PDB file of C-alpha atoms in Angstrom:
ATOM      1  CA  MET P   1     120.946 104.112 117.205  1.00  0.00           C
ATOM      2  CA  ASP P   2     124.433 102.661 117.713  1.00  0.00           C
ATOM      3  CA  GLY P   3     126.659 102.712 114.651  1.00  0.00           C
ATOM      4  CA  VAL P   4     124.354 104.994 112.663  1.00  0.00           C
ATOM      5  CA  ARG P   5     125.910 108.050 111.050  1.00  0.00           C
ATOM      6  CA  SER P   6     124.034 111.248 110.258  1.00  0.00           C
ATOM      7  CA  GLY P   7     124.900 113.404 107.261  1.00  0.00           C
ATOM      8  CA  PHE P   8     123.699 116.077 104.851  1.00  0.00           C
ATOM      9  CA  ALA P   9     123.890 116.348 101.065  1.00  0.00           C
ATOM     10  CA  ALA P  10     123.371 119.590  99.124  1.00  0.00           C
ATOM     11  CA  MET P  11     120.874 119.627  96.258  1.00  0.00           C
ATOM     12  CA  ASP P  12     121.261 121.712  93.097  1.00  0.00           C
ATOM     13  CA  ASP P  13     119.004 124.428  94.546  1.00  0.00           C
ATOM     14  CA  GLY P  14     121.003 124.673  97.778  1.00  0.00           C
ATOM     15  CA  VAL P  15     118.616 122.637  99.932  1.00  0.00           C
ATOM     16  CA  ARG P  16     120.365 120.230 102.311  1.00  0.00           C
ATOM     17  CA  LEU P  17     118.910 116.741 102.630  1.00  0.00           C
ATOM     18  CA  HIS P  18     119.506 114.884 105.850  1.00  0.00           C
ATOM     19  CA  TYR P  19     120.163 111.144 105.785  1.00  0.00           C
ATOM     20  CA  LEU P  20     121.044 108.316 108.162  1.00  0.00           C
ATOM     21  CA  GLU P  21     123.698 105.788 107.148  1.00  0.00           C
ATOM     22  CA  ALA P  22     124.954 102.517 108.602  1.00  0.00           C
ATOM     23  CA  GLY P  23     126.713  99.309 107.676  1.00  0.00           C
ATOM     24  CA  SER P  24     128.652  98.208 104.619  1.00  0.00           C
ATOM     25  CA  GLY P  25     127.990  96.004 101.625  1.00  0.00           C
ATOM     26  CA  PRO P  26     125.396  96.296  98.844  1.00  0.00           C
ATOM     27  CA  ASP P  27     123.536  99.617  98.848  1.00  0.00           C
ATOM     28  CA  LEU P  28     120.049  99.651 100.405  1.00  0.00           C
ATOM     29  CA  LEU P  29     118.030 102.883 100.226  1.00  0.00           C
ATOM     30  CA  LEU P  30     115.062 103.390 102.581  1.00  0.00           C
ATOM     31  CA  VAL P  31     112.580 105.920 101.164  1.00  0.00           C
ATOM     32  CA  PRO P  32     109.825 107.099 103.534  1.00  0.00           C
ATOM     33  CA  GLY P  33     106.297 108.133 102.714  1.00  0.00           C
ATOM     34  CA  TRP P  34     104.409 111.394 102.942  1.00  0.00           C
ATOM     35  CA  SER P  35     105.338 113.363 106.077  1.00  0.00           C
ATOM     36  CA  GLN P  36     107.435 110.439 107.403  1.00  0.00           C
ATOM     37  CA  THR P  37     111.118 110.532 108.353  1.00  0.00           C
ATOM     38  CA  ALA P  38     114.333 108.558 108.043  1.00  0.00           C
ATOM     39  CA  ALA P  39     114.234 107.869 111.790  1.00  0.00           C
ATOM     40  CA  GLN P  40     111.048 105.864 111.337  1.00  0.00           C
ATOM     41  CA  TRP P  41     113.124 103.216 109.533  1.00  0.00           C
ATOM     42  CA  ARG P  42     114.969 102.543 112.819  1.00  0.00           C
ATOM     43  CA  HIS P  43     114.176  98.827 112.909  1.00  0.00           C
ATOM     44  CA  GLN P  44     115.274  98.326 109.298  1.00  0.00           C
ATOM     45  CA  ILE P  45     118.478 100.354 109.640  1.00  0.00           C
ATOM     46  CA  THR P  46     119.721  98.347 112.618  1.00  0.00           C
ATOM     47  CA  ASP P  47     118.765  95.013 111.055  1.00  0.00           C
ATOM     48  CA  PHE P  48     120.003  95.437 107.487  1.00  0.00           C
ATOM     49  CA  ALA P  49     123.221  97.234 108.472  1.00  0.00           C
ATOM     50  CA  SER P  50     124.615  93.796 109.317  1.00  0.00           C
ATOM     51  CA  THR P  51     124.658  92.896 105.618  1.00  0.00           C
ATOM     52  CA  HIS P  52     124.149  96.144 103.651  1.00  0.00           C
ATOM     53  CA  HIS P  53     125.222  99.742 103.352  1.00  0.00           C
ATOM     54  CA  VAL P  54     121.919 101.282 104.476  1.00  0.00           C
ATOM     55  CA  VAL P  55     120.864 104.866 103.760  1.00  0.00           C
ATOM     56  CA  ALA P  56     117.555 106.361 104.939  1.00  0.00           C
ATOM     57  CA  VAL P  57     116.584 109.787 103.641  1.00  0.00           C
ATOM     58  CA  ASP P  58     114.611 112.729 105.024  1.00  0.00           C
ATOM     59  CA  HIS P  59     112.855 114.334 102.057  1.00  0.00           C
ATOM     60  CA  ARG P  60     113.070 118.113 101.769  1.00  0.00           C
ATOM     61  CA  GLY P  61     110.960 119.688 104.482  1.00  0.00           C
ATOM     62  CA  HIS P  62     110.856 116.419 106.402  1.00  0.00           C
ATOM     63  CA  GLY P  63     112.747 115.355 109.499  1.00  0.00           C
ATOM     64  CA  ARG P  64     116.066 117.157 109.835  1.00  0.00           C
ATOM     65  CA  SER P  65     116.298 118.260 106.195  1.00  0.00           C
ATOM     66  CA  ASP P  66     116.071 121.932 105.220  1.00  0.00           C
ATOM     67  CA  LYS P  67     112.549 123.309 104.914  1.00  0.00           C
ATOM     68  CA  PRO P  68     112.466 125.632 101.886  1.00  0.00           C
ATOM     69  CA  ASP P  69     109.236 127.196 100.654  1.00  0.00           C
ATOM     70  CA  HIS P  70     109.383 125.330  97.333  1.00  0.00           C
ATOM     71  CA  GLY P  71     109.723 121.885  95.787  1.00  0.00           C
ATOM     72  CA  TYR P  72     106.922 119.905  97.457  1.00  0.00           C
ATOM     73  CA  ARG P  73     106.150 117.756  94.432  1.00  0.00           C
ATOM     74  CA  ILE P  74     106.841 114.123  93.603  1.00  0.00           C
ATOM     75  CA  ALA P  75     109.088 115.093  90.673  1.00  0.00           C
ATOM     76  CA  ARG P  76     111.270 117.382  92.832  1.00  0.00           C
ATOM     77  CA  LEU P  77     111.592 114.832  95.638  1.00  0.00           C
ATOM     78  CA  THR P  78     112.548 112.263  93.007  1.00  0.00           C
ATOM     79  CA  ALA P  79     115.248 114.570  91.633  1.00  0.00           C
ATOM     80  CA  ASP P  80     116.483 115.089  95.198  1.00  0.00           C
ATOM     81  CA  THR P  81     116.758 111.328  95.716  1.00  0.00           C
ATOM     82  CA  HIS P  82     118.649 110.937  92.436  1.00  0.00           C
ATOM     83  CA  GLN P  83     121.091 113.651  93.505  1.00  0.00           C
ATOM     84  CA  LEU P  84     121.518 112.039  96.927  1.00  0.00           C
ATOM     85  CA  MET P  85     122.306 108.694  95.297  1.00  0.00           C
ATOM     86  CA  ARG P  86     124.945 110.352  93.147  1.00  0.00           C
ATOM     87  CA  ALA P  87     126.406 112.320  96.069  1.00  0.00           C
ATOM     88  CA  LEU P  88     126.785 109.128  98.132  1.00  0.00           C
ATOM     89  CA  GLU P  89     127.893 107.106  95.077  1.00  0.00           C
ATOM     90  CA  LEU P  90     125.119 104.555  95.527  1.00  0.00           C
ATOM     91  CA  ASP P  91     124.840 101.971  92.751  1.00  0.00           C
ATOM     92  CA  ASP P  92     123.017  98.683  92.176  1.00  0.00           C
ATOM     93  CA  VAL P  93     120.645  99.973  94.826  1.00  0.00           C
ATOM     94  CA  ALA P  94     117.868  98.012  96.469  1.00  0.00           C
ATOM     95  CA  TRP P  95     115.207 100.695  96.919  1.00  0.00           C
ATOM     96  CA  VAL P  96     112.775  99.957  99.783  1.00  0.00           C
ATOM     97  CA  ALA P  97     109.825 102.339  99.660  1.00  0.00           C
ATOM     98  CA  HIS P  98     106.917 102.996 101.976  1.00  0.00           C
ATOM     99  CA  SER P  99     103.677 104.628 100.810  1.00  0.00           C
ATOM    100  CA  MET P 100     104.524 107.829  98.875  1.00  0.00           C
ATOM    101  CA  GLY P 101     108.071 106.497  98.591  1.00  0.00           C
ATOM    102  CA  CYS P 102     106.634 104.065  96.016  1.00  0.00           C
ATOM    103  CA  ALA P 103     105.452 107.029  93.940  1.00  0.00           C
ATOM    104  CA  LEU P 104     109.019 108.343  94.049  1.00  0.00           C
ATOM    105  CA  ALA P 105     110.272 104.973  92.818  1.00  0.00           C
ATOM    106  CA  TRP P 106     107.829 105.072  89.897  1.00  0.00           C
ATOM    107  CA  SER P 107     108.710 108.689  89.177  1.00  0.00           C
ATOM    108  CA  TYR P 108     112.408 107.751  89.325  1.00  0.00           C
ATOM    109  CA  TRP P 109     111.812 105.038  86.755  1.00  0.00           C
ATOM    110  CA  GLU P 110     110.029 107.491  84.480  1.00  0.00           C
ATOM    111  CA  LEU P 111     112.572 110.325  84.848  1.00  0.00           C
ATOM    112  CA  PHE P 112     115.844 108.390  85.094  1.00  0.00           C
ATOM    113  CA  GLY P 113     115.035 105.019  83.555  1.00  0.00           C
ATOM    114  CA  GLY P 114     115.820 103.214  86.773  1.00  0.00           C
ATOM    115  CA  ALA P 115     119.494 104.249  86.608  1.00  0.00           C
ATOM    116  CA  GLY P 116     121.449 102.656  89.438  1.00  0.00           C
ATOM    117  CA  LEU P 117     118.560 100.522  90.693  1.00  0.00           C
ATOM    118  CA  ALA P 118     118.955  96.778  91.209  1.00  0.00           C
ATOM    119  CA  ARG P 119     115.703  95.892  93.017  1.00  0.00           C
ATOM    120  CA  LEU P 120     112.500  97.517  94.213  1.00  0.00           C
ATOM    121  CA  VAL P 121     110.447  96.833  97.328  1.00  0.00           C
ATOM    122  CA  LEU P 122     107.128  98.696  97.164  1.00  0.00           C
ATOM    123  CA  PHE P 123     105.136  98.691 100.393  1.00  0.00           C
ATOM    124  CA  ASP P 124     101.519  99.794 100.613  1.00  0.00           C
ATOM    125  CA  GLU P 125     100.821 102.329  97.878  1.00  0.00           C
ATOM    126  CA  PRO P 126      98.272 102.098  95.041  1.00  0.00           C
ATOM    127  CA  ALA P 127      99.327 103.163  91.569  1.00  0.00           C
ATOM    128  CA  VAL P 128      96.306 105.509  91.754  1.00  0.00           C
ATOM    129  CA  LEU P 129      95.016 106.909  95.059  1.00  0.00           C
ATOM    130  CA  VAL P 130      92.030 108.998  93.930  1.00  0.00           C
ATOM    131  CA  ARG P 131      88.984 107.481  92.264  1.00  0.00           C
ATOM    132  CA  ARG P 132      87.992 109.031  88.923  1.00  0.00           C
ATOM    133  CA  PRO P 133      84.264 109.744  88.382  1.00  0.00           C
ATOM    134  CA  HIS P 134      84.239 108.223  84.886  1.00  0.00           C
ATOM    135  CA  TRP P 135      85.688 104.859  85.951  1.00  0.00           C
ATOM    136  CA  PRO P 136      83.605 101.683  85.769  1.00  0.00           C
ATOM    137  CA  GLU P 137      82.350 100.714  89.211  1.00  0.00           C
ATOM    138  CA  GLU P 138      84.712  97.765  89.696  1.00  0.00           C
ATOM    139  CA  LEU P 139      87.967  99.571  88.801  1.00  0.00           C
ATOM    140  CA  ALA P 140      88.621 101.576  91.988  1.00  0.00           C
ATOM    141  CA  PRO P 141      88.347  98.536  94.327  1.00  0.00           C
ATOM    142  CA  ARG P 142      90.582  96.519  92.000  1.00  0.00           C
ATOM    143  CA  LEU P 143      93.296  99.208  92.054  1.00  0.00           C
ATOM    144  CA  GLY P 144      92.940 100.051  95.742  1.00  0.00           C
ATOM    145  CA  ALA P 145      92.086 103.682  94.918  1.00  0.00           C
ATOM    146  CA  LEU P 146      90.516 104.598  98.231  1.00  0.00           C
ATOM    147  CA  TYR P 147      90.007 108.384  98.200  1.00  0.00           C
ATOM    148  CA  GLY P 148      87.363 110.536  96.600  1.00  0.00           C
ATOM    149  CA  LEU P 149      88.577 113.848  95.167  1.00  0.00           C
ATOM    150  CA  GLU P 150      86.426 115.987  97.476  1.00  0.00           C
ATOM    151  CA  GLN P 151      87.551 113.957 100.487  1.00  0.00           C
ATOM    152  CA  ILE P 152      91.251 114.473  99.851  1.00  0.00           C
ATOM    153  CA  THR P 153      90.969 118.131  98.846  1.00  0.00           C
ATOM    154  CA  GLY P 154      89.139 118.698 102.137  1.00  0.00           C
ATOM    155  CA  VAL P 155      92.087 117.238 104.049  1.00  0.00           C
ATOM    156  CA  VAL P 156      94.519 119.380 102.048  1.00  0.00           C
ATOM    157  CA  ALA P 157      92.482 122.526 102.693  1.00  0.00           C
ATOM    158  CA  GLN P 158      92.526 121.898 106.441  1.00  0.00           C
ATOM    159  CA  LEU P 159      96.279 121.260 106.438  1.00  0.00           C
ATOM    160  CA  GLN P 160      96.828 124.601 104.722  1.00  0.00           C
ATOM    161  CA  ASP P 161      94.313 126.563 106.795  1.00  0.00           C
ATOM    162  CA  PRO P 162      96.249 128.571 109.436  1.00  0.00           C
ATOM    163  CA  GLN P 163      93.109 128.633 111.598  1.00  0.00           C
ATOM    164  CA  ALA P 164      92.654 124.843 111.590  1.00  0.00           C
ATOM    165  CA  ASP P 165      94.003 122.495 114.234  1.00  0.00           C
ATOM    166  CA  ALA P 166      96.466 120.843 111.877  1.00  0.00           C
ATOM    167  CA  GLU P 167      98.016 118.762 114.656  1.00  0.00           C
ATOM    168  CA  ALA P 168      94.667 117.182 115.534  1.00  0.00           C
ATOM    169  CA  LEU P 169      93.919 116.650 111.856  1.00  0.00           C
ATOM    170  CA  THR P 170      97.274 114.924 111.357  1.00  0.00           C
ATOM    171  CA  ALA P 171      96.751 112.756 114.432  1.00  0.00           C
ATOM    172  CA  GLY P 172      93.366 111.646 113.096  1.00  0.00           C
ATOM    173  CA  PHE P 173      94.821 110.954 109.657  1.00  0.00           C
ATOM    174  CA  LEU P 174      97.591 108.820 111.182  1.00  0.00           C
ATOM    175  CA  ASP P 175      95.310 106.920 113.585  1.00  0.00           C
ATOM    176  CA  ALA P 176      93.874 104.944 110.683  1.00  0.00           C
ATOM    177  CA  MET P 177      97.366 103.740 109.789  1.00  0.00           C
ATOM    178  CA  TRP P 178      97.911 101.674 112.964  1.00  0.00           C
ATOM    179  CA  THR P 179      96.407  98.483 114.322  1.00  0.00           C
ATOM    180  CA  PRO P 180      94.604  98.783 117.683  1.00  0.00           C
ATOM    181  CA  ALA P 181      97.638  97.107 119.277  1.00  0.00           C
ATOM    182  CA  ALA P 182      99.898 100.096 118.597  1.00  0.00           C
ATOM    183  CA  THR P 183     101.044 101.781 121.791  1.00  0.00           C
ATOM    184  CA  GLU P 184     100.227 105.366 122.636  1.00  0.00           C
ATOM    185  CA  GLU P 185     103.952 106.051 122.909  1.00  0.00           C
ATOM    186  CA  ASP P 186     104.524 104.910 119.324  1.00  0.00           C
ATOM    187  CA  ARG P 187     101.580 106.945 118.064  1.00  0.00           C
ATOM    188  CA  ARG P 188     102.813 110.112 119.788  1.00  0.00           C
ATOM    189  CA  TRP P 189     106.380 109.664 118.549  1.00  0.00           C
ATOM    190  CA  VAL P 190     105.339 109.118 114.923  1.00  0.00           C
ATOM    191  CA  LEU P 191     102.970 112.093 115.129  1.00  0.00           C
ATOM    192  CA  ALA P 192     105.859 114.272 116.319  1.00  0.00           C
ATOM    193  CA  GLN P 193     107.994 113.022 113.419  1.00  0.00           C
ATOM    194  CA  ASN P 194     105.220 113.885 110.964  1.00  0.00           C
ATOM    195  CA  LEU P 195     104.800 117.379 112.331  1.00  0.00           C
ATOM    196  CA  LEU P 196     108.445 118.166 111.497  1.00  0.00           C
ATOM    197  CA  LEU P 197     107.126 118.821 107.971  1.00  0.00           C
ATOM    198  CA  PRO P 198     105.266 122.167 108.136  1.00  0.00           C
ATOM    199  CA  ARG P 199     101.588 121.516 107.490  1.00  0.00           C
ATOM    200  CA  GLU P 200     101.335 124.037 104.624  1.00  0.00           C
ATOM    201  CA  TYR P 201     104.039 122.101 102.777  1.00  0.00           C
ATOM    202  CA  ALA P 202     102.458 118.791 103.784  1.00  0.00           C
ATOM    203  CA  GLY P 203      99.225 119.893 102.118  1.00  0.00           C
ATOM    204  CA  ARG P 204     100.979 120.824  98.882  1.00  0.00           C
ATOM    205  CA  LEU P 205     102.826 117.515  98.727  1.00  0.00           C
ATOM    206  CA  LEU P 206      99.793 115.404  99.628  1.00  0.00           C
ATOM    207  CA  LEU P 207      97.744 116.933  96.827  1.00  0.00           C
ATOM    208  CA  ASP P 208     100.486 116.374  94.272  1.00  0.00           C
ATOM    209  CA  ASN P 209     100.960 112.787  95.418  1.00  0.00           C
ATOM    210  CA  VAL P 210      97.341 111.692  95.344  1.00  0.00           C
ATOM    211  CA  MET P 211      96.669 113.136  91.876  1.00  0.00           C
ATOM    212  CA  GLN P 212      99.278 110.939  90.179  1.00  0.00           C
ATOM    213  CA  ASP P 213      98.492 107.874  88.087  1.00  0.00           C
ATOM    214  CA  TRP P 214     101.478 105.542  87.644  1.00  0.00           C
ATOM    215  CA  ARG P 215      99.808 102.647  85.836  1.00  0.00           C
ATOM    216  CA  ASP P 216     101.647 103.345  82.590  1.00  0.00           C
ATOM    217  CA  VAL P 217     105.029 103.136  84.370  1.00  0.00           C
ATOM    218  CA  LEU P 218     104.570  99.783  86.101  1.00  0.00           C
ATOM    219  CA  PRO P 219     104.781  97.535  83.007  1.00  0.00           C
ATOM    220  CA  ARG P 220     108.085  99.192  82.027  1.00  0.00           C
ATOM    221  CA  ILE P 221     109.915  98.283  85.250  1.00  0.00           C
ATOM    222  CA  THR P 222     112.617  95.722  84.488  1.00  0.00           C
ATOM    223  CA  VAL P 223     114.308  95.091  87.862  1.00  0.00           C
ATOM    224  CA  PRO P 224     113.182  92.410  90.325  1.00  0.00           C
ATOM    225  CA  THR P 225     110.300  93.861  92.317  1.00  0.00           C
ATOM    226  CA  LEU P 226     108.464  92.919  95.495  1.00  0.00           C
ATOM    227  CA  ALA P 227     105.012  94.440  96.075  1.00  0.00           C
ATOM    228  CA  MET P 228     103.891  94.291  99.708  1.00  0.00           C
ATOM    229  CA  GLY P 229     100.724  95.148 101.562  1.00  0.00           C
ATOM    230  CA  GLY P 230      99.214  94.702 105.010  1.00  0.00           C
ATOM    231  CA  ALA P 231      96.080  92.771 105.850  1.00  0.00           C
ATOM    232  CA  GLN P 232      95.025  95.408 108.422  1.00  0.00           C
ATOM    233  CA  SER P 233      96.201  98.447 106.465  1.00  0.00           C
ATOM    234  CA  VAL P 234      94.063 101.425 105.546  1.00  0.00           C
ATOM    235  CA  ILE P 235      95.351 100.751 102.019  1.00  0.00           C
ATOM    236  CA  PRO P 236      93.406  97.782 100.593  1.00  0.00           C
ATOM    237  CA  THR P 237      95.511  94.717  99.810  1.00  0.00           C
ATOM    238  CA  ALA P 238      94.113  95.004  96.288  1.00  0.00           C
ATOM    239  CA  ALA P 239      96.626  97.828  95.760  1.00  0.00           C
ATOM    240  CA  ALA P 240      99.659  95.563  96.271  1.00  0.00           C
ATOM    241  CA  ARG P 241      98.020  92.831  94.186  1.00  0.00           C
ATOM    242  CA  ALA P 242      97.374  95.259  91.334  1.00  0.00           C
ATOM    243  CA  VAL P 243     100.959  96.565  91.448  1.00  0.00           C
ATOM    244  CA  ALA P 244     102.375  93.022  91.506  1.00  0.00           C
ATOM    245  CA  SER P 245     100.248  91.999  88.526  1.00  0.00           C
ATOM    246  CA  ALA P 246     101.324  95.075  86.514  1.00  0.00           C
ATOM    247  CA  VAL P 247     105.107  94.872  87.101  1.00  0.00           C
ATOM    248  CA  PRO P 248     106.606  92.063  85.003  1.00  0.00           C
ATOM    249  CA  GLY P 249     107.679  89.135  87.189  1.00  0.00           C
ATOM    250  CA  ALA P 250     106.939  90.936  90.463  1.00  0.00           C
ATOM    251  CA  ALA P 251     106.517  88.989  93.691  1.00  0.00           C
ATOM    252  CA  LEU P 252     103.667  89.660  96.128  1.00  0.00           C
ATOM    253  CA  ARG P 253     103.594  89.424  99.909  1.00  0.00           C
ATOM    254  CA  ILE P 254     100.771  90.388 102.279  1.00  0.00           C
ATOM    255  CA  LEU P 255     101.690  90.785 105.958  1.00  0.00           C
ATOM    256  CA  ASP P 256      98.946  89.276 108.091  1.00  0.00           C
ATOM    257  CA  ARG P 257      99.930  89.871 111.720  1.00  0.00           C
ATOM    258  CA  ARG P 258      99.924  93.552 112.666  1.00  0.00           C
ATOM    259  CA  GLY P 259      99.936  94.288 108.948  1.00  0.00           C
ATOM    260  CA  SER P 260      99.104  97.972 109.236  1.00  0.00           C
ATOM    261  CA  HIS P 261     100.262 100.814 106.994  1.00  0.00           C
ATOM    262  CA  PHE P 262     103.084 101.097 109.533  1.00  0.00           C
ATOM    263  CA  ALA P 263     103.836  97.351 109.568  1.00  0.00           C
ATOM    264  CA  PHE P 264     107.557  98.066 109.140  1.00  0.00           C
ATOM    265  CA  TRP P 265     107.344  99.630 112.629  1.00  0.00           C
ATOM    266  CA  GLU P 266     104.597  97.514 114.234  1.00  0.00           C
ATOM    267  CA  ASN P 267     105.910  94.161 113.013  1.00  0.00           C
ATOM    268  CA  PRO P 268     109.493  94.753 111.866  1.00  0.00           C
ATOM    269  CA  ALA P 269     110.523  91.102 112.240  1.00  0.00           C
ATOM    270  CA  ALA P 270     107.990  89.957 109.631  1.00  0.00           C
ATOM    271  CA  PHE P 271     108.569  92.956 107.374  1.00  0.00           C
ATOM    272  CA  ASN P 272     112.357  92.578 107.450  1.00  0.00           C
ATOM    273  CA  ARG P 273     112.144  88.812 106.945  1.00  0.00           C
ATOM    274  CA  GLU P 274     110.138  89.225 103.736  1.00  0.00           C
ATOM    275  CA  VAL P 275     112.432  91.968 102.428  1.00  0.00           C
ATOM    276  CA  ARG P 276     115.577  90.003 103.244  1.00  0.00           C
ATOM    277  CA  ALA P 277     114.242  86.841 101.594  1.00  0.00           C
ATOM    278  CA  PHE P 278     113.505  88.874  98.458  1.00  0.00           C
ATOM    279  CA  LEU P 279     116.953  90.506  98.474  1.00  0.00           C
ATOM    280  CA  GLU P 280     118.612  87.107  98.780  1.00  0.00           C
ATOM    281  CA  THR P 281     116.629  85.544  95.933  1.00  0.00           C
ATOM    282  CA  ALA P 282     118.842  84.915  92.938  1.00  0.00           C
ATOM    283  CA  VAL P 283     118.052  86.962  89.838  1.00  0.00           C
ATOM    284  CA  ASP P 284     116.997  84.848  86.864  1.00  0.00           C
TER     285      ASP P 284
END
């Protein structure tokens, strides 16, 4: 990517986080989801660098970041992101999150009170991912909680099993996140990016992510927020609607055309247009 700089920042435990950086202007932080990488924000980096100072992060273990044997929890990844923001002197940040990146945003609000954040864009993550057995029947569909506990623990067990075909498992897991129009080249490239996170660590992080419940955090968010979903995503659009209704004053957008879980890659023009319109909206 022309004009994109690559750098590393050291965390307090010695782990080096890799990030991509481009442009100048207001700070825009791109936070990927579980097992995703900074490079997958390619279409956003090149677009928003014309108006913003854009930073995309590789979480620990992901992409080109160091791969220690510890720290694969939402709270630790959140602390890493906070330290990266301080190292790069980011302030009044527009935080654009995909999937698990939304959980980091909610964790950041809980741990750091939203320090340094100006806006939030939350794409395609329910506040709760795993259905609870004691819930009334209508609650899980309303929240977009799509996994059963046994289902997700089975996936985690296979990721951590050294005898399992973790690559095939990951490919199957990712296949549901595309529309049928996605090219085989794109699927293979994203799979390779995902496999940069060792599968043992991926299993640990996935389990920690899906067991969180962020509903108590959402009403306490006080910065302008955009909740987004995709009409063809594996994540029900009810998830974005529930998040938008819980965050005071939040806007809601559902991407219709090629609105997969990877809509920021499959339909970057529409995704970027909605994000840019939100960023340019005056704050009341």
